[in-house]
Amino acid sequence: MKSLILTAFTMLFSLSVFAEPVCDFPYDLSEDEGVRDLRTVVVTESSRLTSLQKAQIIITAKHYATRVPRTMTIDMAIASLRNNSEAGDLYYRVFRFKNTLYTMVEHYPGGNAFGLVFKGTEIVAERTDGDLNCTGF
């Protein structure tokens, strides 16, 4: 019996290792809550972008596209996100939170911000209707 209880506790605690990480970003990414904005730029077709920035913008465009082409170029990605933004706005934001550097590709399809937060090319959060979500993206 003791062995069975010990096995059950071991399984319970070992499953928590596979749980999704808790998102602790402040929902509005405000500087009052520890977020330090480093740079925000408007992205257009003529923007000079690094390969990492291009990859993040393409990932974001594919995430929000209703029909995803087999191959998406950076020009297609920018056009897709800008066309799906109320005023054609597309932003690339770099910020630091808890001493970690993050980037966000953000657009405004309905007046509120939508986009993806990255740590490198890994998606760590999604901006949905202004709020941040850390699961299900």
Tab-separated table of N, CA, C and O in Angstrom, residues 13-67:
chain	number	residue	atom	x	y	z
A	13	PHE	N	3.684	14.370	-9.357
A	13	PHE	CA	4.696	15.417	-9.427
A	13	PHE	C	5.495	15.356	-10.720
A	13	PHE	O	5.931	16.374	-11.235
A	14	SER	N	5.670	14.197	-11.301
A	14	SER	CA	6.410	14.105	-12.559
A	14	SER	C	5.593	14.668	-13.707
A	14	SER	O	6.140	15.187	-14.670
A	15	LEU	N	4.269	14.596	-13.650
A	15	LEU	CA	3.429	15.174	-14.702
A	15	LEU	C	3.489	16.690	-14.691
A	15	LEU	O	3.321	17.322	-15.722
A	16	SER	N	3.740	17.296	-13.534
A	16	SER	CA	3.806	18.753	-13.472
A	16	SER	C	4.994	19.295	-14.241
A	16	SER	O	5.007	20.457	-14.620
A	17	VAL	N	5.993	18.464	-14.507
A	17	VAL	CA	7.140	18.885	-15.306
A	17	VAL	C	6.703	19.226	-16.722
A	17	VAL	O	7.254	20.100	-17.370
A	18	PHE	N	5.653	18.527	-17.204
A	18	PHE	CA	5.186	18.731	-18.570
A	18	PHE	C	4.142	19.835	-18.685
A	18	PHE	O	3.674	20.135	-19.765
A	19	ALA	N	3.765	20.444	-17.590
A	19	ALA	CA	2.767	21.515	-17.625
A	19	ALA	C	3.324	22.719	-18.353
A	19	ALA	O	4.529	22.968	-18.358
A	20	GLU	N	2.441	23.479	-18.984
A	20	GLU	CA	2.871	24.676	-19.703
A	20	GLU	C	3.340	25.734	-18.718
A	20	GLU	O	2.807	25.847	-17.620
A	21	PRO	N	4.344	26.513	-19.095
A	21	PRO	CA	4.831	27.547	-18.190
A	21	PRO	C	3.768	28.621	-17.966
A	21	PRO	O	2.953	28.888	-18.831
A	22	VAL	N	3.808	29.204	-16.796
A	22	VAL	CA	2.867	30.265	-16.461
A	22	VAL	C	3.376	31.567	-17.052
A	22	VAL	O	4.541	31.909	-16.928
A	23	CYS	N	2.499	32.273	-17.704
A	23	CYS	CA	2.857	33.553	-18.293
A	23	CYS	C	2.767	34.616	-17.201
A	23	CYS	O	1.732	34.769	-16.571
A	24	ASP	N	3.840	35.320	-17.005
A	24	ASP	CA	3.794	36.345	-15.971
A	24	ASP	C	4.008	37.751	-16.539
A	24	ASP	O	4.349	38.665	-15.812
A	25	PHE	N	3.788	37.919	-17.848
A	25	PHE	CA	3.841	39.256	-18.428
A	25	PHE	C	2.677	40.073	-17.888
A	25	PHE	O	1.567	39.563	-17.765
A	26	PRO	N	2.891	41.361	-17.594
A	26	PRO	CA	1.743	42.211	-17.277
A	26	PRO	C	0.863	42.316	-18.523
A	26	PRO	O	1.374	42.409	-19.634
A	27	TYR	N	-0.448	42.252	-18.352
A	27	TYR	CA	-1.346	42.161	-19.497
A	27	TYR	C	-1.189	43.311	-20.484
A	27	TYR	O	-1.396	43.158	-21.676
A	28	ASP	N	-0.795	44.488	-20.012
A	28	ASP	CA	-0.666	45.640	-20.910
A	28	ASP	C	0.788	45.983	-21.222
A	28	ASP	O	1.060	46.972	-21.894
A	29	LEU	N	1.713	45.160	-20.756
A	29	LEU	CA	3.144	45.365	-20.980
A	29	LEU	C	3.607	46.775	-20.605
A	29	LEU	O	4.412	47.380	-21.302
A	30	SER	N	3.108	47.268	-19.487
A	30	SER	CA	3.435	48.638	-19.092
A	30	SER	C	4.774	48.701	-18.363
A	30	SER	O	5.177	47.751	-17.686
A	31	GLU	N	5.422	49.828	-18.508
A	31	GLU	CA	6.697	50.043	-17.819
A	31	GLU	C	6.495	50.123	-16.307
A	31	GLU	O	7.412	49.842	-15.552
A	32	ASP	N	5.293	50.505	-15.881
A	32	ASP	CA	4.999	50.561	-14.445
A	32	ASP	C	5.105	49.187	-13.796
A	32	ASP	O	5.293	49.084	-12.586
A	33	GLU	N	4.967	48.128	-14.601
A	33	GLU	CA	4.987	46.769	-14.058
A	33	GLU	C	6.245	46.007	-14.456
A	33	GLU	O	6.251	44.781	-14.483
A	34	GLY	N	7.312	46.730	-14.776
A	34	GLY	CA	8.597	46.085	-15.002
A	34	GLY	C	9.006	45.857	-16.442
A	34	GLY	O	10.069	45.318	-16.698
A	35	VAL	N	8.176	46.230	-17.388
A	35	VAL	CA	8.534	46.080	-18.792
A	35	VAL	C	9.331	47.312	-19.217
A	35	VAL	O	8.934	48.442	-18.948
A	36	ARG	N	10.444	47.080	-19.875
A	36	ARG	CA	11.269	48.198	-20.347
A	36	ARG	C	11.278	48.190	-21.868
A	36	ARG	O	11.848	47.301	-22.494
A	37	ASP	N	10.590	49.167	-22.466
A	37	ASP	CA	10.568	49.299	-23.927
A	37	ASP	C	11.933	49.735	-24.411
A	37	ASP	O	12.488	50.721	-23.916
A	38	LEU	N	12.473	49.005	-25.381
A	38	LEU	CA	13.774	49.353	-25.937
A	38	LEU	C	13.646	50.013	-27.301
A	38	LEU	O	14.392	50.923	-27.623
A	39	ARG	N	12.673	49.530	-28.103
A	39	ARG	CA	12.509	50.099	-29.438
A	39	ARG	C	11.189	49.616	-30.036
A	39	ARG	O	10.829	48.458	-29.890
A	40	THR	N	10.502	50.488	-30.719
A	40	THR	CA	9.327	50.123	-31.495
A	40	THR	C	9.468	50.786	-32.857
A	40	THR	O	9.720	51.993	-32.927
A	41	VAL	N	9.322	49.987	-33.906
A	41	VAL	CA	9.432	50.537	-35.257
A	41	VAL	C	8.200	50.151	-36.070
A	41	VAL	O	7.608	49.093	-35.862
A	42	VAL	N	7.839	51.029	-36.981
A	42	VAL	CA	6.773	50.746	-37.925
A	42	VAL	C	7.377	49.913	-39.047
A	42	VAL	O	8.436	50.243	-39.573
A	43	VAL	N	6.711	48.825	-39.401
A	43	VAL	CA	7.203	47.946	-40.459
A	43	VAL	C	6.433	48.224	-41.744
A	43	VAL	O	5.204	48.239	-41.747
A	44	THR	N	7.172	48.475	-42.810
A	44	THR	CA	6.591	48.633	-44.145
A	44	THR	C	7.364	47.741	-45.110
A	44	THR	O	8.375	47.130	-44.730
A	45	GLU	N	6.928	47.708	-46.347
A	45	GLU	CA	7.599	46.900	-47.357
A	45	GLU	C	9.045	47.357	-47.585
A	45	GLU	O	9.882	46.578	-48.006
A	46	SER	N	9.344	48.608	-47.288
A	46	SER	CA	10.696	49.124	-47.509
A	46	SER	C	11.581	49.058	-46.260
A	46	SER	O	12.729	49.491	-46.294
A	47	SER	N	11.077	48.485	-45.168
A	47	SER	CA	11.865	48.379	-43.933
A	47	SER	C	13.051	47.451	-44.128
A	47	SER	O	12.938	46.415	-44.780
A	48	ARG	N	14.173	47.833	-43.554
A	48	ARG	CA	15.353	46.971	-43.556
A	48	ARG	C	15.255	46.081	-42.326
A	48	ARG	O	15.240	46.578	-41.205
A	49	LEU	N	15.197	44.777	-42.542
A	49	LEU	CA	14.964	43.826	-41.464
A	49	LEU	C	16.069	42.776	-41.409
A	49	LEU	O	16.610	42.384	-42.440
A	50	THR	N	16.356	42.305	-40.204
A	50	THR	CA	17.298	41.203	-40.040
A	50	THR	C	16.585	39.898	-40.403
A	50	THR	O	15.352	39.847	-40.509
A	51	SER	N	17.339	38.835	-40.525
A	51	SER	CA	16.731	37.541	-40.843
A	51	SER	C	15.821	37.073	-39.703
A	51	SER	O	14.779	36.470	-39.949
A	52	LEU	N	16.182	37.364	-38.451
A	52	LEU	CA	15.329	37.011	-37.326
A	52	LEU	C	14.020	37.784	-37.379
A	52	LEU	O	12.947	37.211	-37.191
A	53	GLN	N	14.084	39.081	-37.644
A	53	GLN	CA	12.867	39.890	-37.750
A	53	GLN	C	11.973	39.375	-38.872
A	53	GLN	O	10.755	39.263	-38.703
A	54	LYS	N	12.566	39.053	-40.010
A	54	LYS	CA	11.785	38.513	-41.130
A	54	LYS	C	11.090	37.222	-40.726
A	54	LYS	O	9.900	37.032	-41.001
A	55	ALA	N	11.827	36.323	-40.062
A	55	ALA	CA	11.242	35.048	-39.636
A	55	ALA	C	10.071	35.274	-38.681
A	55	ALA	O	9.019	34.631	-38.814
A	56	GLN	N	10.221	36.192	-37.734
A	56	GLN	CA	9.158	36.465	-36.769
A	56	GLN	C	7.925	37.068	-37.451
A	56	GLN	O	6.790	36.725	-37.111
A	57	ILE	N	8.132	37.945	-38.405
A	57	ILE	CA	7.008	38.559	-39.124
A	57	ILE	C	6.292	37.506	-39.969
A	57	ILE	O	5.058	37.463	-40.009
A	58	ILE	N	7.035	36.630	-40.619
A	58	ILE	CA	6.421	35.574	-41.425
A	58	ILE	C	5.638	34.615	-40.533
A	58	ILE	O	4.507	34.234	-40.860
A	59	ILE	N	6.195	34.230	-39.392
A	59	ILE	CA	5.481	33.357	-38.452
A	59	ILE	C	4.175	34.011	-38.012
A	59	ILE	O	3.127	33.365	-37.952
A	60	THR	N	4.224	35.300	-37.702
A	60	THR	CA	3.026	36.025	-37.267
A	60	THR	C	1.991	36.082	-38.387
A	60	THR	O	0.803	35.845	-38.153
A	61	ALA	N	2.427	36.376	-39.597
A	61	ALA	CA	1.499	36.449	-40.727
A	61	ALA	C	0.835	35.099	-40.980
A	61	ALA	O	-0.380	35.030	-41.213
A	62	LYS	N	1.600	34.028	-40.907
A	62	LYS	CA	1.026	32.690	-41.093
A	62	LYS	C	0.019	32.375	-39.993
A	62	LYS	O	-1.007	31.747	-40.240
A	63	HIS	N	0.317	32.818	-38.793
A	63	HIS	CA	-0.579	32.567	-37.651
A	63	HIS	C	-1.944	33.221	-37.862
A	63	HIS	O	-2.968	32.645	-37.501
A	64	TYR	N	-1.944	34.403	-38.435
A	64	TYR	CA	-3.200	35.152	-38.588
A	64	TYR	C	-3.830	35.036	-39.973
A	64	TYR	O	-4.935	35.535	-40.182
A	65	ALA	N	-3.179	34.390	-40.910
A	65	ALA	CA	-3.719	34.278	-42.269
A	65	ALA	C	-4.860	33.269	-42.318
A	65	ALA	O	-4.824	32.236	-41.647
A	66	THR	N	-5.866	33.577	-43.111
A	66	THR	CA	-6.967	32.628	-43.286
A	66	THR	C	-6.576	31.548	-44.289
A	66	THR	O	-6.977	30.408	-44.157
A	67	ARG	N	-5.789	31.928	-45.287
A	67	ARG	CA	-5.247	30.965	-46.250
A	67	ARG	C	-3.736	31.160	-46.279
A	67	ARG	O	-3.257	32.226	-46.650
